[in-house]
Amino acid sequence: HISQGSLHNIRGDLRLRDTSLFREDEDDVLLIDELSTHIKIERGLSNEQEPAQSDDWNFDLNNILCEIGARELSLSRINIQYSAANECTECGVTPAAEPAKPQFLIYIDSLDFSKTAPFVHFFSPVEFHEQLYRVIKPRGPMKDSSAVLRLDSLDMPINIVDYQLQTSLHQVGLNAINKIPEIRNFSADVQINPQSGFIDIDSHDMSLHVSSLFRGSWPITDLSGTFAWQKDGTDWLLQGSHMIVANKHLKGTADVKLWIPEAGSMRDIFMDLSAYYHDADIAYTSEYIPVEIMKDGLVQWLDDAIVSGSGTDGGALFRGRFGHFPFDDYSGHMDIVFNTDQAVLEYMKDWPKLENIQARLQFTGQGMWAESNHVETLGAVGSTVNVDIERFKKPVLQVSGEIAG
């Protein structure tokens, strides 16, 4: 048994070829074509103990190259510290009257998610891989990653009883899951433990693919703010604070809360969103309204009718469960408001355009309306012009107003 020996340290170069790792509980095999690294193993992590009396170990791997099939994984450094301590100071967990649990402190300087799939599949619990990792398919680099893992034992499958993770994500992508949209080019500093987490976001040139309700994807030039989550009974509470967003269509700020029910629940996600925006290009209005619950003809009319203009400012409110939208049962509320200047509206083909519109537009879950105090057409000037579509599901366009000239 290594803990009963007098081995203090090992240093040297390690090279393996055509190596197989076997996981007996799942009858699984990981085939490693080639693995090379400089390795340093030292006994004893505490200065208070003599190395020969310590069950703690420090593993340093440098200049790592691993080939598995067509994948080549290259890492500069991995540091692993192992101890059988009955305390996790990093996690803030000090269990009383429990047998000692194996504990690992792991540091990785840089790692690309897309190249770790074989290792995640082999080492992780089956449910985690099949229900989460395989679905979201994370890709992109993470840097300066550290983890504290407390295990139930060293036996397979690995059973993690407590953990604390910290990493920096750089232009990472995630597939959609449970109505959470697909994300591309996401950058942030992340901290996670079993009950909560925190993200400090600083992303550029990212996109959210929101085709389940809106049209296609939302390009985001800049996104910053904090996003946190915590366990709330059996549900999860997610909260974004002081979110700042900008793209070529608009700039704005937002605060949002999401209540996500436990897996298997019949309840839908509940969202409470408030947002303010300015400097919007209203020609792209139809990309930010819920086209999936609107008639094709109405969507086409919005595409053709709203030609150009500036959205000086506005706001958005959404409160309710996603599955109840557009809230015909009055269980929730959605309200999007634009204040426009110099807008151009081609409300009917072959009819004269309405130009230099100063107006207030409002979209709700059921319909839309607009009120203008200035509009020009064919040299005439209009005031108090109203446009109304009471219900998107049965759209009827109504226009009224006064024009002089």
Short mmCIF file of C-alpha atoms in Angstrom, two decimals:
data_model
loop_
_atom_site.label_atom_id
_atom_site.label_comp_id
_atom_site.label_asym_id
_atom_site.label_seq_id
_atom_site.Cartn_x
_atom_site.Cartn_y
_atom_site.Cartn_z
CA HIS A 1 0.00 0.00 0.00
CA ILE A 2 1.56 3.31 -1.06
CA SER A 3 0.54 5.12 2.17
CA GLN A 4 2.60 2.62 4.17
CA GLY A 5 5.73 2.97 2.07
CA SER A 6 8.63 5.41 2.22
CA LEU A 7 8.18 6.94 -1.23
CA HIS A 8 8.63 10.73 -1.07
CA ASN A 9 8.64 11.95 -4.66
CA ILE A 10 8.80 10.96 -8.31
CA ARG A 11 10.00 13.16 -11.16
CA GLY A 12 10.45 12.46 -14.81
CA ASP A 13 8.90 12.20 -18.26
CA LEU A 14 5.94 9.92 -18.81
CA ARG A 15 4.92 8.54 -22.21
CA LEU A 16 2.14 6.03 -22.84
CA ARG A 17 0.91 4.51 -26.10
CA ASP A 18 -2.17 2.44 -26.92
CA THR A 19 -3.36 2.58 -23.32
CA SER A 20 -6.80 1.43 -22.15
CA LEU A 21 -8.70 2.55 -19.07
CA PHE A 22 -11.53 0.27 -17.90
CA ARG A 23 -14.62 1.36 -15.98
CA GLU A 24 -16.10 -1.78 -14.51
CA ASP A 25 -19.43 -0.31 -13.30
CA GLU A 26 -20.42 0.69 -16.84
CA ASP A 27 -18.35 -1.85 -18.78
CA ASP A 28 -16.76 1.11 -20.54
CA VAL A 29 -13.29 1.57 -22.02
CA LEU A 30 -11.30 4.74 -22.76
CA LEU A 31 -8.65 4.14 -25.43
CA ILE A 32 -5.73 6.58 -25.30
CA ASP A 33 -3.58 6.49 -28.43
CA GLU A 34 -0.75 8.50 -26.89
CA LEU A 35 -0.11 10.43 -23.68
CA SER A 36 3.08 12.32 -22.85
CA THR A 37 3.87 14.71 -19.99
CA HIS A 38 6.51 15.81 -17.52
CA ILE A 39 5.37 14.53 -14.13
CA LYS A 40 6.25 15.43 -10.56
CA ILE A 41 4.68 13.60 -7.59
CA GLU A 42 5.43 14.69 -4.03
CA ARG A 43 4.21 13.33 -0.73
CA GLY A 44 2.95 15.63 2.01
CA LEU A 45 1.10 18.92 1.60
CA SER A 46 1.39 20.21 5.16
CA ASN A 47 4.56 21.61 6.70
CA GLU A 48 3.42 20.26 10.05
CA GLN A 49 3.85 16.67 8.92
CA GLU A 50 6.87 14.74 7.80
CA PRO A 51 6.36 13.52 4.21
CA ALA A 52 6.65 9.90 5.28
CA GLN A 53 3.83 10.36 7.81
CA SER A 54 1.44 12.08 5.40
CA ASP A 55 -1.31 10.55 3.31
CA ASP A 56 -1.45 13.75 1.23
CA TRP A 57 -0.04 13.94 -2.27
CA ASN A 58 0.75 16.64 -4.81
CA PHE A 59 0.69 15.80 -8.53
CA ASP A 60 2.15 18.24 -11.08
CA LEU A 61 1.75 17.54 -14.81
CA ASN A 62 3.37 19.89 -17.33
CA ASN A 63 3.44 20.03 -21.14
CA ILE A 64 0.67 17.46 -21.51
CA LEU A 65 -0.22 16.01 -24.89
CA CYS A 66 -3.01 13.43 -25.18
CA GLU A 67 -4.37 11.88 -28.39
CA ILE A 68 -7.67 10.00 -28.46
CA GLY A 69 -8.84 9.11 -31.95
CA ALA A 70 -9.02 12.33 -33.96
CA ARG A 71 -8.89 14.52 -30.84
CA GLU A 72 -5.65 16.04 -29.63
CA LEU A 73 -5.68 17.59 -26.17
CA SER A 74 -2.79 19.88 -25.28
CA LEU A 75 -2.37 21.41 -21.81
CA SER A 76 0.39 23.47 -20.24
CA ARG A 77 -0.20 22.48 -16.61
CA ILE A 78 -2.45 20.48 -14.32
CA ASN A 79 -1.93 20.47 -10.56
CA ILE A 80 -3.79 17.97 -8.36
CA GLN A 81 -3.58 17.93 -4.58
CA TYR A 82 -5.06 14.93 -2.81
CA SER A 83 -5.79 14.46 0.86
CA ALA A 84 -8.05 12.30 3.01
CA ALA A 85 -8.92 15.25 5.26
CA ASN A 86 -12.32 15.39 6.91
CA GLU A 87 -12.68 19.08 6.13
CA CYS A 88 -13.20 21.15 2.99
CA THR A 89 -12.06 24.65 3.88
CA GLU A 90 -12.60 25.89 0.32
CA CYS A 91 -16.20 24.63 0.32
CA GLY A 92 -16.87 25.82 3.86
CA VAL A 93 -17.89 22.28 4.81
CA THR A 94 -16.72 20.67 8.06
CA PRO A 95 -18.77 17.51 8.60
CA ALA A 96 -18.79 16.21 12.14
CA ALA A 97 -18.67 12.55 13.13
CA GLU A 98 -18.09 11.45 9.53
CA PRO A 99 -15.32 9.23 8.23
CA ALA A 100 -12.63 11.02 6.27
CA LYS A 101 -13.58 11.73 2.66
CA PRO A 102 -11.09 11.87 -0.18
CA GLN A 103 -10.56 15.45 -1.27
CA PHE A 104 -9.00 16.81 -4.46
CA LEU A 105 -7.87 20.35 -5.21
CA ILE A 106 -7.41 20.68 -8.96
CA TYR A 107 -5.97 23.51 -11.05
CA ILE A 108 -5.90 23.62 -14.88
CA ASP A 109 -4.40 26.61 -16.64
CA SER A 110 -6.35 26.28 -19.91
CA LEU A 111 -8.71 23.71 -21.41
CA ASP A 112 -10.99 23.50 -24.45
CA PHE A 113 -14.41 21.99 -23.68
CA SER A 114 -14.79 20.46 -27.14
CA LYS A 115 -11.73 18.27 -26.63
CA THR A 116 -12.72 16.87 -23.24
CA ALA A 117 -15.79 14.87 -24.35
CA PRO A 118 -14.14 11.40 -24.12
CA PHE A 119 -12.92 12.10 -20.56
CA VAL A 120 -16.26 13.52 -19.41
CA HIS A 121 -18.09 10.52 -20.87
CA PHE A 122 -15.75 8.06 -19.17
CA PHE A 123 -15.38 9.62 -15.70
CA SER A 124 -18.71 11.36 -15.06
CA PRO A 125 -21.96 9.82 -13.78
CA VAL A 126 -24.12 8.50 -16.61
CA GLU A 127 -27.06 10.80 -15.78
CA PHE A 128 -24.85 13.91 -15.89
CA HIS A 129 -23.42 12.99 -19.27
CA GLU A 130 -26.65 11.86 -20.93
CA GLN A 131 -29.06 14.46 -19.53
CA LEU A 132 -26.85 17.55 -19.42
CA TYR A 133 -23.36 17.46 -20.93
CA ARG A 134 -24.31 15.60 -24.08
CA VAL A 135 -27.28 17.94 -24.63
CA ILE A 136 -25.61 21.33 -24.14
CA LYS A 137 -22.32 20.23 -25.79
CA PRO A 138 -20.10 22.96 -24.31
CA ARG A 139 -17.35 24.19 -26.59
CA GLY A 140 -14.65 26.81 -26.31
CA PRO A 141 -11.80 27.50 -23.87
CA MET A 142 -11.85 27.93 -20.12
CA LYS A 143 -8.83 29.37 -18.31
CA ASP A 144 -7.43 29.47 -14.77
CA SER A 145 -9.84 26.77 -13.64
CA SER A 146 -9.79 25.45 -10.09
CA ALA A 147 -11.96 22.93 -8.29
CA VAL A 148 -12.35 21.46 -4.83
CA LEU A 149 -13.97 18.02 -4.96
CA ARG A 150 -14.96 15.89 -1.96
CA LEU A 151 -15.71 12.30 -2.94
CA ASP A 152 -17.62 9.61 -1.15
CA SER A 153 -14.79 7.21 -1.97
CA LEU A 154 -12.17 6.56 -4.63
CA ASP A 155 -14.27 3.79 -6.17
CA MET A 156 -15.95 4.14 -9.57
CA PRO A 157 -18.38 5.57 -10.39
CA ILE A 158 -17.20 8.83 -8.90
CA ASN A 159 -19.68 10.17 -6.34
CA ILE A 160 -18.99 13.85 -5.60
CA VAL A 161 -20.54 14.81 -2.25
CA ASP A 162 -19.40 18.45 -2.33
CA TYR A 163 -17.64 20.74 -4.77
CA GLN A 164 -16.57 24.29 -5.49
CA LEU A 165 -15.67 25.28 -9.07
CA GLN A 166 -14.16 28.47 -10.41
CA THR A 167 -13.16 29.30 -14.00
CA SER A 168 -12.97 31.96 -16.70
CA LEU A 169 -14.91 31.23 -19.89
CA HIS A 170 -13.77 32.75 -23.18
CA GLN A 171 -16.19 32.73 -26.15
CA VAL A 172 -17.87 29.52 -25.02
CA GLY A 173 -20.89 28.02 -26.78
CA LEU A 174 -23.76 26.00 -25.27
CA ASN A 175 -26.70 24.27 -26.96
CA ALA A 176 -30.26 25.05 -25.88
CA ILE A 177 -31.81 23.09 -23.00
CA ASN A 178 -35.18 23.33 -21.21
CA LYS A 179 -36.24 26.52 -23.08
CA ILE A 180 -32.93 28.19 -22.23
CA PRO A 181 -31.64 29.47 -25.60
CA GLU A 182 -28.49 28.41 -27.38
CA ILE A 183 -25.54 30.69 -26.57
CA ARG A 184 -22.49 31.45 -28.69
CA ASN A 185 -19.30 33.40 -27.86
CA PHE A 186 -20.09 33.78 -24.15
CA SER A 187 -17.34 35.10 -21.86
CA ALA A 188 -17.52 35.36 -18.06
CA ASP A 189 -15.93 34.51 -14.72
CA VAL A 190 -17.88 31.70 -13.05
CA GLN A 191 -18.15 30.29 -9.51
CA ILE A 192 -20.33 27.24 -8.79
CA ASN A 193 -21.20 25.00 -5.83
CA PRO A 194 -24.09 22.55 -5.36
CA GLN A 195 -26.48 25.17 -3.95
CA SER A 196 -25.59 28.37 -5.79
CA GLY A 197 -23.46 30.05 -8.40
CA PHE A 198 -22.32 33.42 -9.67
CA ILE A 199 -21.33 34.74 -13.10
CA ASP A 200 -19.58 38.03 -13.81
CA ILE A 201 -20.31 38.55 -17.52
CA ASP A 202 -18.11 40.43 -19.98
CA SER A 203 -19.05 39.16 -23.46
CA HIS A 204 -18.53 40.63 -26.90
CA ASP A 205 -19.90 39.59 -30.30
CA MET A 206 -22.06 36.85 -28.78
CA SER A 207 -25.51 35.64 -29.83
CA LEU A 208 -28.63 34.16 -28.26
CA HIS A 209 -30.65 31.78 -30.43
CA VAL A 210 -34.25 32.41 -29.35
CA SER A 211 -36.15 30.77 -32.21
CA SER A 212 -38.59 29.03 -29.85
CA LEU A 213 -40.51 32.32 -29.53
CA PHE A 214 -38.72 35.01 -31.49
CA ARG A 215 -37.14 35.10 -34.93
CA GLY A 216 -33.76 33.39 -35.25
CA SER A 217 -31.02 34.80 -33.05
CA TRP A 218 -30.19 38.04 -31.28
CA PRO A 219 -26.70 39.35 -32.04
CA ILE A 220 -25.14 41.04 -29.00
CA THR A 221 -22.13 43.30 -29.45
CA ASP A 222 -21.57 43.81 -25.72
CA LEU A 223 -23.09 42.14 -22.65
CA SER A 224 -22.00 42.79 -19.07
CA GLY A 225 -23.45 42.41 -15.60
CA THR A 226 -23.83 39.84 -12.85
CA PHE A 227 -25.94 36.70 -12.94
CA ALA A 228 -26.47 34.52 -9.87
CA TRP A 229 -28.52 31.44 -9.01
CA GLN A 230 -29.41 29.49 -5.91
CA LYS A 231 -31.49 26.53 -4.85
CA ASP A 232 -34.96 27.60 -3.69
CA GLY A 233 -36.51 24.49 -2.16
CA THR A 234 -36.80 22.09 -5.08
CA ASP A 235 -36.67 24.91 -7.65
CA TRP A 236 -33.89 27.19 -8.86
CA LEU A 237 -33.91 30.99 -8.68
CA LEU A 238 -31.80 32.79 -11.31
CA GLN A 239 -31.24 36.52 -11.09
CA GLY A 240 -29.52 38.95 -13.46
CA SER A 241 -28.70 42.38 -12.05
CA HIS A 242 -27.60 45.57 -13.80
CA MET A 243 -27.28 43.80 -17.15
CA ILE A 244 -25.98 46.12 -19.87
CA VAL A 245 -26.56 45.05 -23.47
CA ALA A 246 -25.76 46.62 -26.82
CA ASN A 247 -25.85 45.64 -30.47
CA LYS A 248 -26.21 47.40 -33.82
CA HIS A 249 -29.99 47.66 -33.30
CA LEU A 250 -30.26 49.04 -29.75
CA LYS A 251 -28.63 49.69 -26.37
CA GLY A 252 -30.18 48.98 -23.01
CA THR A 253 -30.14 47.74 -19.44
CA ALA A 254 -32.14 44.98 -17.78
CA ASP A 255 -32.90 43.17 -14.54
CA VAL A 256 -34.37 39.69 -14.67
CA LYS A 257 -35.43 36.88 -12.35
CA LEU A 258 -36.19 33.31 -13.46
CA TRP A 259 -37.79 30.56 -11.37
CA ILE A 260 -36.99 27.19 -12.95
CA PRO A 261 -39.01 24.23 -11.60
CA GLU A 262 -37.34 20.96 -10.65
CA ALA A 263 -36.84 18.42 -13.42
CA GLY A 264 -40.03 16.56 -14.26
CA SER A 265 -42.31 19.26 -12.88
CA MET A 266 -45.45 20.18 -14.84
CA ARG A 267 -44.88 23.86 -14.08
CA ASP A 268 -43.31 26.23 -16.63
CA ILE A 269 -40.42 28.62 -16.14
CA PHE A 270 -41.54 31.90 -14.55
CA MET A 271 -39.79 35.12 -15.61
CA ASP A 272 -39.88 38.62 -14.15
CA LEU A 273 -38.11 41.01 -16.55
CA SER A 274 -37.79 44.78 -16.65
CA ALA A 275 -35.67 46.48 -19.31
CA TYR A 276 -34.94 49.94 -20.65
CA TYR A 277 -33.43 50.68 -24.05
CA HIS A 278 -32.45 53.62 -26.23
CA ASP A 279 -30.86 54.42 -29.60
CA ALA A 280 -32.87 51.68 -31.32
CA ASP A 281 -33.23 51.16 -35.06
CA ILE A 282 -36.94 50.41 -35.42
CA ALA A 283 -36.48 48.84 -38.86
CA TYR A 284 -35.54 45.69 -36.92
CA THR A 285 -38.63 45.73 -34.68
CA SER A 286 -39.93 42.38 -35.92
CA GLU A 287 -36.76 40.61 -34.75
CA TYR A 288 -37.61 41.48 -31.13
CA ILE A 289 -41.31 40.63 -30.99
CA PRO A 290 -42.73 37.09 -30.45
CA VAL A 291 -43.35 36.16 -34.10
CA GLU A 292 -43.97 32.48 -33.25
CA ILE A 293 -47.37 33.30 -31.73
CA MET A 294 -48.35 35.80 -34.45
CA LYS A 295 -50.05 35.18 -37.79
CA ASP A 296 -47.73 34.95 -40.81
CA GLY A 297 -49.56 37.79 -42.53
CA LEU A 298 -49.07 40.11 -39.58
CA VAL A 299 -45.38 39.26 -39.36
CA GLN A 300 -45.00 40.00 -43.09
CA TRP A 301 -46.85 43.30 -42.64
CA LEU A 302 -44.51 44.36 -39.84
CA ASP A 303 -41.50 43.43 -41.98
CA ASP A 304 -42.76 45.52 -44.91
CA ALA A 305 -44.50 48.36 -43.09
CA ILE A 306 -41.83 49.53 -40.64
CA VAL A 307 -39.24 50.96 -43.04
CA SER A 308 -36.91 53.03 -40.89
CA GLY A 309 -36.63 55.38 -37.95
CA SER A 310 -35.08 55.91 -34.57
CA GLY A 311 -36.35 54.43 -31.33
CA THR A 312 -35.30 57.20 -28.98
CA ASP A 313 -36.11 55.21 -25.86
CA GLY A 314 -38.49 52.61 -24.48
CA GLY A 315 -38.92 49.72 -22.12
CA ALA A 316 -40.09 46.16 -21.73
CA LEU A 317 -41.87 44.28 -18.97
CA PHE A 318 -42.54 40.55 -18.83
CA ARG A 319 -43.97 38.74 -15.84
CA GLY A 320 -45.44 35.26 -16.08
CA ARG A 321 -44.87 31.64 -17.02
CA PHE A 322 -43.55 30.97 -20.51
CA GLY A 323 -46.14 28.29 -21.23
CA HIS A 324 -49.02 30.71 -20.54
CA PHE A 325 -47.87 33.35 -23.04
CA PRO A 326 -49.57 35.37 -24.62
CA PHE A 327 -51.53 35.38 -21.33
CA ASP A 328 -55.07 35.10 -22.68
CA ASP A 329 -55.94 33.79 -19.19
CA TYR A 330 -54.54 37.04 -17.63
CA SER A 331 -52.05 35.03 -15.57
CA GLY A 332 -49.16 37.21 -16.74
CA HIS A 333 -48.21 40.40 -18.48
CA MET A 334 -45.98 41.52 -21.35
CA ASP A 335 -45.54 45.14 -22.39
CA ILE A 336 -43.01 46.54 -24.89
CA VAL A 337 -42.96 50.28 -25.59
CA PHE A 338 -41.09 52.27 -28.30
CA ASN A 339 -40.88 56.05 -28.55
CA THR A 340 -39.95 56.85 -32.15
CA ASP A 341 -38.62 59.79 -34.13
CA GLN A 342 -38.37 60.27 -37.91
CA ALA A 343 -40.00 56.91 -38.50
CA VAL A 344 -41.21 55.83 -41.94
CA LEU A 345 -44.26 53.54 -42.25
CA GLU A 346 -45.46 51.92 -45.48
CA TYR A 347 -48.71 50.64 -44.04
CA MET A 348 -50.14 49.48 -47.41
CA LYS A 349 -48.45 48.62 -50.70
CA ASP A 350 -48.88 51.27 -53.44
CA TRP A 351 -50.15 53.76 -50.86
CA PRO A 352 -48.17 56.85 -49.92
CA LYS A 353 -45.76 56.36 -47.05
CA LEU A 354 -46.20 57.98 -43.66
CA GLU A 355 -42.96 59.84 -42.90
CA ASN A 356 -41.25 61.80 -40.12
CA ILE A 357 -43.44 60.02 -37.60
CA GLN A 358 -43.11 60.92 -33.94
CA ALA A 359 -45.02 58.22 -32.13
CA ARG A 360 -45.35 55.86 -29.21
CA LEU A 361 -45.73 52.16 -30.07
CA GLN A 362 -46.82 49.52 -27.60
CA PHE A 363 -46.82 45.72 -27.99
CA THR A 364 -48.58 43.44 -25.52
CA GLY A 365 -49.10 39.70 -25.52
CA GLN A 366 -52.39 40.14 -27.33
CA GLY A 367 -51.85 43.03 -29.76
CA MET A 368 -50.30 46.42 -30.50
CA TRP A 369 -51.20 50.07 -30.81
CA ALA A 370 -49.44 53.28 -31.88
CA GLU A 371 -50.24 56.93 -31.23
CA SER A 372 -48.55 59.69 -33.22
CA ASN A 373 -48.55 63.44 -32.61
CA HIS A 374 -46.75 64.18 -35.90
CA VAL A 375 -46.81 62.48 -39.30
CA GLU A 376 -46.28 63.63 -42.89
CA THR A 377 -47.56 62.22 -46.16
CA LEU A 378 -47.75 63.78 -49.64
CA GLY A 379 -46.85 67.16 -48.19
CA ALA A 380 -49.65 67.06 -45.64
CA VAL A 381 -49.10 67.04 -41.87
CA GLY A 382 -51.14 64.90 -39.54
CA SER A 383 -51.58 64.88 -35.79
CA THR A 384 -53.19 62.46 -33.37
CA VAL A 385 -52.94 59.49 -35.73
CA ASN A 386 -53.75 56.13 -34.12
CA VAL A 387 -52.90 52.63 -35.37
CA ASP A 388 -54.35 49.63 -33.56
CA ILE A 389 -54.25 45.80 -33.85
CA GLU A 390 -56.31 44.53 -30.95
CA ARG A 391 -55.45 40.83 -31.25
CA PHE A 392 -52.53 39.21 -33.05
CA LYS A 393 -54.41 35.92 -33.37
CA LYS A 394 -57.18 37.63 -35.38
CA PRO A 395 -55.42 40.73 -36.68
CA VAL A 396 -57.52 43.66 -37.93
CA LEU A 397 -55.62 46.88 -38.69
CA GLN A 398 -57.42 50.08 -37.69
CA VAL A 399 -56.06 53.53 -38.58
CA SER A 400 -57.62 56.86 -37.58
CA GLY A 401 -56.46 60.46 -37.31
CA GLU A 402 -56.49 64.00 -38.63
CA ILE A 403 -54.46 65.30 -41.57
CA ALA A 404 -54.25 68.92 -42.75
CA GLY A 405 -52.69 70.32 -45.91
#
